[in-house]
């Protein structure tokens, strides 16, 4: 049983009745909950200070540092949920993939996976591979109390894209070439990554995650037909693997307006929406039975308070008829964002939606 379940006859945990988890479960909320993708990171001066001189991957493996960074936006902004500070390539590093996160570039893979023999690099992930994650979750859940902690992982397609390309890619030419030219190798690659991803999410759930989010950052590069045939089975495998844990499952991708229904079909309880599709239209595409998360354009935060409130009001109006809504940006917080703009945004959403 998950620490965040509330079965009949047992008292609910501190986080179970939080506005965030209620919204994820499509239950009435005291106010629309707010959190931000990349809220723990480069927009905060306190983050830059504690990370100074520490490489990204190393910072993800220091439990006390992870705890401090994860807590920073909760203290500053009063968000309704914390997001675990990590990176989507951490489980790949943990199983021995030779990679590094290079400043200004992103994850770089020393030996890209492009042949069947290359699959040997991908072994199963065990809890012993990521003891620092379990330790950090323990520290965080004690500090956060009633504030939910979101765990996360990269989705199989996005991880495969990094592994096949050897790093970030604009056109995903190697990825698509492999997907089209050798469908069986592609399926085997994604299936193996689905197992690794599910195991990484399960470690976080067992350690106290209140919800988990699967980031499929690059999947918007695919057509719906390619997604259904070549990606959906692996994403569904991840969601099914953690379905019995009792925690809400969130699915998010960038540029996925044409895929929203399929993202929900993969098994998420909450579908994240970027800023390109209004929430009421997103609800129509996703269909009933799912909460939605989103979807203010991160760039709007540079436009001044009046513009931010106007655009936020539009989103709240579009979400008025939804079964469940978690307010978020349509992608991550941009590095140069004024932290005070985020704090004001949280307060505005809370005030405007107070029941």
Short mmCIF file of C-alpha atoms in Angstrom, two decimals:
data_model
loop_
_atom_site.label_atom_id
_atom_site.label_comp_id
_atom_site.label_asym_id
_atom_site.label_seq_id
_atom_site.Cartn_x
_atom_site.Cartn_y
_atom_site.Cartn_z
CA UNK A 1 0.00 0.00 0.00
CA UNK A 2 1.27 3.45 -0.88
CA UNK A 3 1.86 5.94 1.89
CA UNK A 4 -0.62 8.23 0.14
CA UNK A 5 -3.51 5.80 -0.15
CA UNK A 6 -6.49 6.17 2.15
CA UNK A 7 -8.23 2.80 2.21
CA UNK A 8 -11.48 2.29 4.05
CA UNK A 9 -11.05 2.12 7.81
CA UNK A 10 -7.70 3.89 7.87
CA UNK A 11 -6.88 7.52 8.54
CA UNK A 12 -5.72 9.45 5.47
CA UNK A 13 -2.12 10.58 5.38
CA UNK A 14 -1.21 14.26 5.62
CA UNK A 15 -0.94 14.65 1.84
CA UNK A 16 -3.99 12.64 0.80
CA UNK A 17 -6.44 15.51 1.32
CA UNK A 18 -4.19 18.17 -0.23
CA UNK A 19 -5.65 20.37 -2.97
CA UNK A 20 -3.15 18.94 -5.45
CA UNK A 21 -4.08 15.29 -4.91
CA UNK A 22 -7.79 16.11 -4.77
CA UNK A 23 -7.51 17.82 -8.18
CA UNK A 24 -5.60 14.85 -9.58
CA UNK A 25 -8.42 12.59 -8.37
CA UNK A 26 -11.01 15.00 -9.88
CA UNK A 27 -12.51 15.77 -6.48
CA UNK A 28 -13.71 19.19 -5.23
CA UNK A 29 -10.83 21.44 -4.14
CA UNK A 30 -10.57 24.48 -1.81
CA UNK A 31 -8.65 26.27 -4.57
CA UNK A 32 -6.97 25.35 -7.85
CA UNK A 33 -3.58 23.88 -6.90
CA UNK A 34 -0.43 25.27 -8.48
CA UNK A 35 3.05 23.93 -9.10
CA UNK A 36 5.56 24.65 -11.85
CA UNK A 37 7.68 22.37 -13.95
CA UNK A 38 11.33 23.31 -13.27
CA UNK A 39 10.25 25.30 -10.21
CA UNK A 40 13.32 23.94 -8.41
CA UNK A 41 16.11 25.37 -10.48
CA UNK A 42 17.81 28.10 -12.40
CA UNK A 43 15.31 30.90 -11.82
CA UNK A 44 16.10 30.97 -8.10
CA UNK A 45 19.23 32.76 -6.80
CA UNK A 46 19.30 30.41 -3.79
CA UNK A 47 19.50 27.47 -6.22
CA UNK A 48 22.41 29.00 -8.12
CA UNK A 49 24.19 29.56 -4.83
CA UNK A 50 23.93 26.00 -3.52
CA UNK A 51 24.70 24.48 -6.95
CA UNK A 52 27.80 26.64 -7.51
CA UNK A 53 30.70 24.50 -8.69
CA UNK A 54 28.73 21.24 -8.49
CA UNK A 55 28.05 19.39 -11.78
CA UNK A 56 24.40 18.62 -12.50
CA UNK A 57 24.60 14.84 -12.22
CA UNK A 58 26.57 15.03 -8.99
CA UNK A 59 24.01 17.41 -7.53
CA UNK A 60 21.27 14.85 -8.27
CA UNK A 61 23.14 12.25 -6.23
CA UNK A 62 23.59 14.26 -3.03
CA UNK A 63 20.47 13.65 -0.89
CA UNK A 64 20.89 16.69 1.35
CA UNK A 65 21.47 18.98 -1.63
CA UNK A 66 18.49 17.47 -3.50
CA UNK A 67 16.37 18.08 -0.40
CA UNK A 68 17.39 21.72 -0.12
CA UNK A 69 16.82 22.43 -3.83
CA UNK A 70 13.44 20.67 -3.86
CA UNK A 71 12.27 22.67 -0.84
CA UNK A 72 13.39 26.09 -2.11
CA UNK A 73 10.37 26.87 -4.34
CA UNK A 74 7.95 25.54 -1.73
CA UNK A 75 9.34 28.00 0.79
CA UNK A 76 9.51 30.90 -1.64
CA UNK A 77 6.37 30.52 -3.75
CA UNK A 78 3.93 28.61 -1.56
CA UNK A 79 3.22 26.10 -4.34
CA UNK A 80 0.83 23.23 -3.64
CA UNK A 81 3.34 20.48 -4.49
CA UNK A 82 7.07 19.93 -4.60
CA UNK A 83 8.75 18.29 -7.60
CA UNK A 84 11.72 16.06 -6.83
CA UNK A 85 14.97 17.62 -8.05
CA UNK A 86 16.63 15.23 -10.46
CA UNK A 87 17.11 14.71 -14.20
CA UNK A 88 15.50 12.28 -16.62
CA UNK A 89 18.86 10.67 -17.44
CA UNK A 90 19.65 9.79 -13.80
CA UNK A 91 18.35 6.20 -14.11
CA UNK A 92 20.44 5.73 -17.27
CA UNK A 93 23.54 6.93 -15.45
CA UNK A 94 22.63 4.64 -12.54
CA UNK A 95 22.71 1.52 -14.72
CA UNK A 96 26.09 2.41 -16.16
CA UNK A 97 25.39 4.37 -19.36
CA UNK A 98 28.40 6.56 -20.13
CA UNK A 99 26.81 10.00 -20.21
CA UNK A 100 27.24 13.51 -18.89
CA UNK A 101 25.06 16.62 -18.68
CA UNK A 102 27.04 19.38 -20.35
CA UNK A 103 26.17 22.99 -19.44
CA UNK A 104 24.39 24.73 -22.27
CA UNK A 105 24.00 21.48 -24.21
CA UNK A 106 22.22 18.87 -22.11
CA UNK A 107 22.73 15.11 -21.79
CA UNK A 108 25.48 13.73 -24.04
CA UNK A 109 25.80 9.96 -24.56
CA UNK A 110 29.29 8.60 -25.23
CA UNK A 111 28.15 5.45 -27.08
CA UNK A 112 24.79 5.95 -28.82
CA UNK A 113 22.47 2.96 -29.23
CA UNK A 114 21.92 2.18 -32.90
CA UNK A 115 22.34 -1.60 -33.25
CA UNK A 116 20.94 -4.65 -31.48
CA UNK A 117 24.32 -5.25 -29.87
CA UNK A 118 24.11 -1.78 -28.31
CA UNK A 119 21.05 -2.86 -26.29
CA UNK A 120 23.42 -4.71 -23.96
CA UNK A 121 24.16 -1.33 -22.36
CA UNK A 122 20.64 -1.32 -20.87
CA UNK A 123 20.37 -3.59 -17.84
CA UNK A 124 17.52 -3.60 -15.33
CA UNK A 125 17.48 -0.89 -12.68
CA UNK A 126 17.29 -1.95 -9.02
CA UNK A 127 16.62 0.13 -5.88
CA UNK A 128 20.27 -0.42 -4.92
CA UNK A 129 21.30 1.56 -8.00
CA UNK A 130 19.59 4.70 -6.70
CA UNK A 131 19.84 4.59 -2.91
CA UNK A 132 20.49 8.35 -2.97
CA UNK A 133 17.00 8.84 -4.41
CA UNK A 134 15.39 6.81 -1.61
CA UNK A 135 17.40 8.72 0.99
CA UNK A 136 16.43 12.10 -0.45
CA UNK A 137 12.74 11.15 -0.54
CA UNK A 138 12.94 10.18 3.12
CA UNK A 139 14.43 13.54 4.04
CA UNK A 140 11.92 15.42 1.92
CA UNK A 141 8.72 13.73 3.06
CA UNK A 142 9.65 14.49 6.66
CA UNK A 143 10.26 18.16 5.83
CA UNK A 144 7.25 18.63 3.55
CA UNK A 145 4.60 17.27 5.88
CA UNK A 146 1.22 17.93 4.22
CA UNK A 147 2.77 19.20 0.96
CA UNK A 148 2.78 16.45 -1.71
CA UNK A 149 6.04 15.43 -3.37
CA UNK A 150 5.93 14.58 -7.07
CA UNK A 151 8.33 11.98 -8.40
CA UNK A 152 9.14 11.80 -12.10
CA UNK A 153 10.93 10.01 -14.90
CA UNK A 154 11.61 10.44 -18.58
CA UNK A 155 9.30 8.51 -20.89
CA UNK A 156 10.70 5.70 -23.08
CA UNK A 157 10.53 7.70 -26.32
CA UNK A 158 12.40 10.71 -24.96
CA UNK A 159 15.05 8.54 -23.29
CA UNK A 160 15.42 6.57 -26.52
CA UNK A 161 15.83 9.79 -28.46
CA UNK A 162 18.75 10.87 -26.26
CA UNK A 163 20.31 7.41 -26.44
CA UNK A 164 19.99 7.05 -30.20
CA UNK A 165 20.93 10.61 -31.14
CA UNK A 166 23.75 10.77 -28.60
CA UNK A 167 22.34 14.00 -27.16
CA UNK A 168 19.65 16.63 -27.75
CA UNK A 169 18.33 16.79 -31.31
CA UNK A 170 16.17 19.20 -33.27
CA UNK A 171 15.01 16.78 -35.98
CA UNK A 172 15.48 13.35 -34.34
CA UNK A 173 16.74 11.95 -37.62
CA UNK A 174 18.64 8.99 -36.13
CA UNK A 175 15.74 8.19 -33.83
CA UNK A 176 13.15 8.19 -36.59
CA UNK A 177 15.46 6.32 -38.95
CA UNK A 178 15.79 3.49 -36.42
CA UNK A 179 12.07 3.52 -35.66
CA UNK A 180 11.15 3.22 -39.35
CA UNK A 181 13.95 0.93 -40.56
CA UNK A 182 14.03 -1.63 -37.76
CA UNK A 183 10.67 -1.65 -35.96
CA UNK A 184 11.55 -4.73 -33.89
CA UNK A 185 14.80 -3.29 -32.57
CA UNK A 186 12.95 -0.06 -31.82
CA UNK A 187 10.21 -1.93 -29.95
CA UNK A 188 12.79 -3.86 -27.95
CA UNK A 189 14.64 -0.66 -27.09
CA UNK A 190 11.49 1.09 -25.86
CA UNK A 191 10.33 -1.99 -23.98
CA UNK A 192 13.62 -2.18 -22.11
CA UNK A 193 13.47 1.54 -21.33
CA UNK A 194 9.89 1.13 -20.12
CA UNK A 195 11.09 -1.44 -17.60
CA UNK A 196 13.86 0.86 -16.37
CA UNK A 197 11.49 3.83 -16.15
CA UNK A 198 8.81 1.89 -14.29
CA UNK A 199 11.40 0.60 -11.80
CA UNK A 200 12.67 4.17 -11.22
CA UNK A 201 9.15 5.47 -10.61
CA UNK A 202 8.42 2.56 -8.26
CA UNK A 203 11.49 3.40 -6.17
CA UNK A 204 10.14 6.94 -5.77
CA UNK A 205 6.63 5.74 -4.93
CA UNK A 206 7.94 3.27 -2.36
CA UNK A 207 10.00 6.08 -0.83
CA UNK A 208 6.98 8.37 -0.42
CA UNK A 209 6.07 10.08 -3.71
CA UNK A 210 2.51 11.43 -3.62
CA UNK A 211 2.23 11.43 -7.43
CA UNK A 212 4.48 10.71 -10.39
CA UNK A 213 4.91 12.47 -13.71
CA UNK A 214 6.17 10.92 -16.92
CA UNK A 215 7.93 13.51 -19.09
CA UNK A 216 7.85 12.76 -22.82
CA UNK A 217 9.61 15.97 -23.76
CA UNK A 218 10.32 15.15 -27.42
CA UNK A 219 7.29 13.04 -28.39
CA UNK A 220 5.62 16.01 -30.08
CA UNK A 221 7.97 15.27 -32.99
CA UNK A 222 5.76 12.28 -33.93
CA UNK A 223 2.49 11.94 -35.81
CA UNK A 224 -0.45 10.32 -34.02
CA UNK A 225 -0.12 7.17 -36.18
CA UNK A 226 3.58 6.81 -35.34
CA UNK A 227 2.88 7.42 -31.65
CA UNK A 228 0.14 4.80 -31.52
CA UNK A 229 2.20 2.18 -33.32
CA UNK A 230 5.71 2.85 -32.00
CA UNK A 231 5.44 4.58 -28.60
CA UNK A 232 2.07 3.96 -26.95
CA UNK A 233 2.81 0.33 -25.96
CA UNK A 234 5.92 1.31 -24.00
CA UNK A 235 4.31 4.29 -22.27
CA UNK A 236 1.32 2.13 -21.37
CA UNK A 237 3.67 -0.47 -19.89
CA UNK A 238 5.14 2.19 -17.57
CA UNK A 239 1.75 3.40 -16.35
CA UNK A 240 0.41 -0.12 -15.89
CA UNK A 241 3.47 -1.11 -13.86
CA UNK A 242 2.72 1.53 -11.21
CA UNK A 243 -1.08 1.44 -11.48
CA UNK A 244 -1.46 -0.55 -8.28
CA UNK A 245 0.48 1.93 -6.19
CA UNK A 246 -2.47 4.23 -5.58
CA UNK A 247 -0.73 7.46 -6.59
CA UNK A 248 -1.92 9.75 -9.42
CA UNK A 249 0.00 9.40 -12.67
CA UNK A 250 0.63 12.51 -14.80
CA UNK A 251 1.70 12.44 -18.45
CA UNK A 252 3.24 15.47 -20.13
CA UNK A 253 4.79 16.20 -23.49
CA UNK A 254 5.72 19.32 -25.46
CA UNK A 255 4.01 20.10 -28.77
CA UNK A 256 1.55 17.28 -28.19
CA UNK A 257 -1.71 18.96 -29.18
CA UNK A 258 -2.36 16.27 -31.78
CA UNK A 259 -1.47 13.52 -29.30
CA UNK A 260 -3.47 14.56 -26.23
CA UNK A 261 -6.03 11.80 -26.55
CA UNK A 262 -3.29 9.22 -26.99
CA UNK A 263 -1.36 10.53 -23.97
CA UNK A 264 -4.45 9.91 -21.88
CA UNK A 265 -4.99 6.53 -23.52
CA UNK A 266 -1.52 5.49 -22.38
CA UNK A 267 -2.86 5.33 -18.84
CA UNK A 268 -2.36 8.66 -17.11
CA UNK A 269 -4.81 10.01 -14.54
CA UNK A 270 -3.76 13.58 -15.37
CA UNK A 271 -2.75 14.84 -18.82
CA UNK A 272 -0.39 17.79 -19.01
CA UNK A 273 -1.16 20.37 -21.69
CA UNK A 274 1.33 22.82 -23.17
CA UNK A 275 0.29 26.39 -24.00
CA UNK A 276 -0.65 25.73 -27.63
CA UNK A 277 -4.10 24.24 -26.93
CA UNK A 278 -6.76 25.88 -24.73
CA UNK A 279 -7.74 23.71 -21.79
CA UNK A 280 -11.38 23.38 -22.81
CA UNK A 281 -10.31 22.13 -26.25
CA UNK A 282 -7.71 19.87 -24.61
CA UNK A 283 -10.47 18.37 -22.48
CA UNK A 284 -12.46 17.59 -25.62
CA UNK A 285 -9.44 15.87 -27.19
CA UNK A 286 -8.52 13.91 -24.07
CA UNK A 287 -12.07 12.83 -23.28
CA UNK A 288 -13.77 12.25 -19.93
CA UNK A 289 -12.22 10.66 -16.87
CA UNK A 290 -8.95 12.58 -16.81
CA UNK A 291 -7.81 15.69 -14.94
CA UNK A 292 -5.78 18.26 -16.89
CA UNK A 293 -2.63 20.13 -15.92
CA UNK A 294 -1.45 23.43 -17.41
CA UNK A 295 -1.05 25.62 -19.28
CA UNK A 296 0.37 29.18 -19.11
CA UNK A 297 3.04 29.97 -21.68
CA UNK A 298 6.28 30.38 -19.63
CA UNK A 299 7.19 33.42 -21.74
CA UNK A 300 4.11 35.31 -20.49
CA UNK A 301 5.87 35.69 -17.14
CA UNK A 302 8.18 38.24 -18.80
CA UNK A 303 5.26 40.45 -19.88
CA UNK A 304 4.42 42.12 -16.59
CA UNK A 305 1.82 41.56 -13.89
CA UNK A 306 -1.25 42.75 -15.80
CA UNK A 307 -0.52 40.53 -18.81
CA UNK A 308 0.20 37.53 -16.57
CA UNK A 309 -3.10 37.98 -14.74
CA UNK A 310 -5.04 38.43 -17.99
CA UNK A 311 -3.63 35.25 -19.53
CA UNK A 312 -4.04 33.34 -16.27
CA UNK A 313 -7.69 34.42 -16.06
CA UNK A 314 -8.24 33.06 -19.59
CA UNK A 315 -6.83 29.70 -18.51
CA UNK A 316 -8.90 29.57 -15.34
CA UNK A 317 -12.03 30.40 -17.36
CA UNK A 318 -11.22 27.65 -19.87
CA UNK A 319 -10.74 25.23 -16.97
CA UNK A 320 -13.96 26.20 -15.21
CA UNK A 321 -15.88 23.17 -16.46
CA UNK A 322 -13.14 20.59 -16.00
CA UNK A 323 -13.48 17.68 -13.60
CA UNK A 324 -10.00 18.37 -12.24
CA UNK A 325 -7.41 21.07 -12.96
CA UNK A 326 -3.87 21.54 -11.71
CA UNK A 327 -2.51 24.94 -12.71
CA UNK A 328 0.97 24.81 -14.21
CA UNK A 329 2.99 26.33 -17.00
CA UNK A 330 2.82 24.82 -20.46
CA UNK A 331 6.48 23.86 -20.08
CA UNK A 332 9.27 24.51 -17.60
CA UNK A 333 10.15 27.78 -15.85
CA UNK A 334 12.61 29.67 -18.05
CA UNK A 335 16.00 30.43 -16.43
CA UNK A 336 15.66 34.25 -16.56
CA UNK A 337 12.17 34.30 -15.01
CA UNK A 338 11.71 36.74 -12.12
CA UNK A 339 11.00 34.53 -9.07
CA UNK A 340 8.63 37.18 -7.71
CA UNK A 341 6.45 36.77 -10.81
CA UNK A 342 6.00 33.09 -9.90
CA UNK A 343 5.16 33.92 -6.29
CA UNK A 344 2.55 36.46 -7.43
CA UNK A 345 1.11 33.93 -9.88
CA UNK A 346 0.58 31.34 -7.16
CA UNK A 347 -1.17 33.90 -4.98
CA UNK A 348 -3.33 35.10 -7.88
CA UNK A 349 -4.52 31.58 -8.79
CA UNK A 350 -5.23 30.75 -5.15
CA UNK A 351 -7.17 33.99 -4.63
CA UNK A 352 -9.15 33.77 -7.87
CA UNK A 353 -10.21 30.15 -7.32
CA UNK A 354 -10.84 30.06 -3.56
CA UNK A 355 -14.08 28.17 -2.92
#
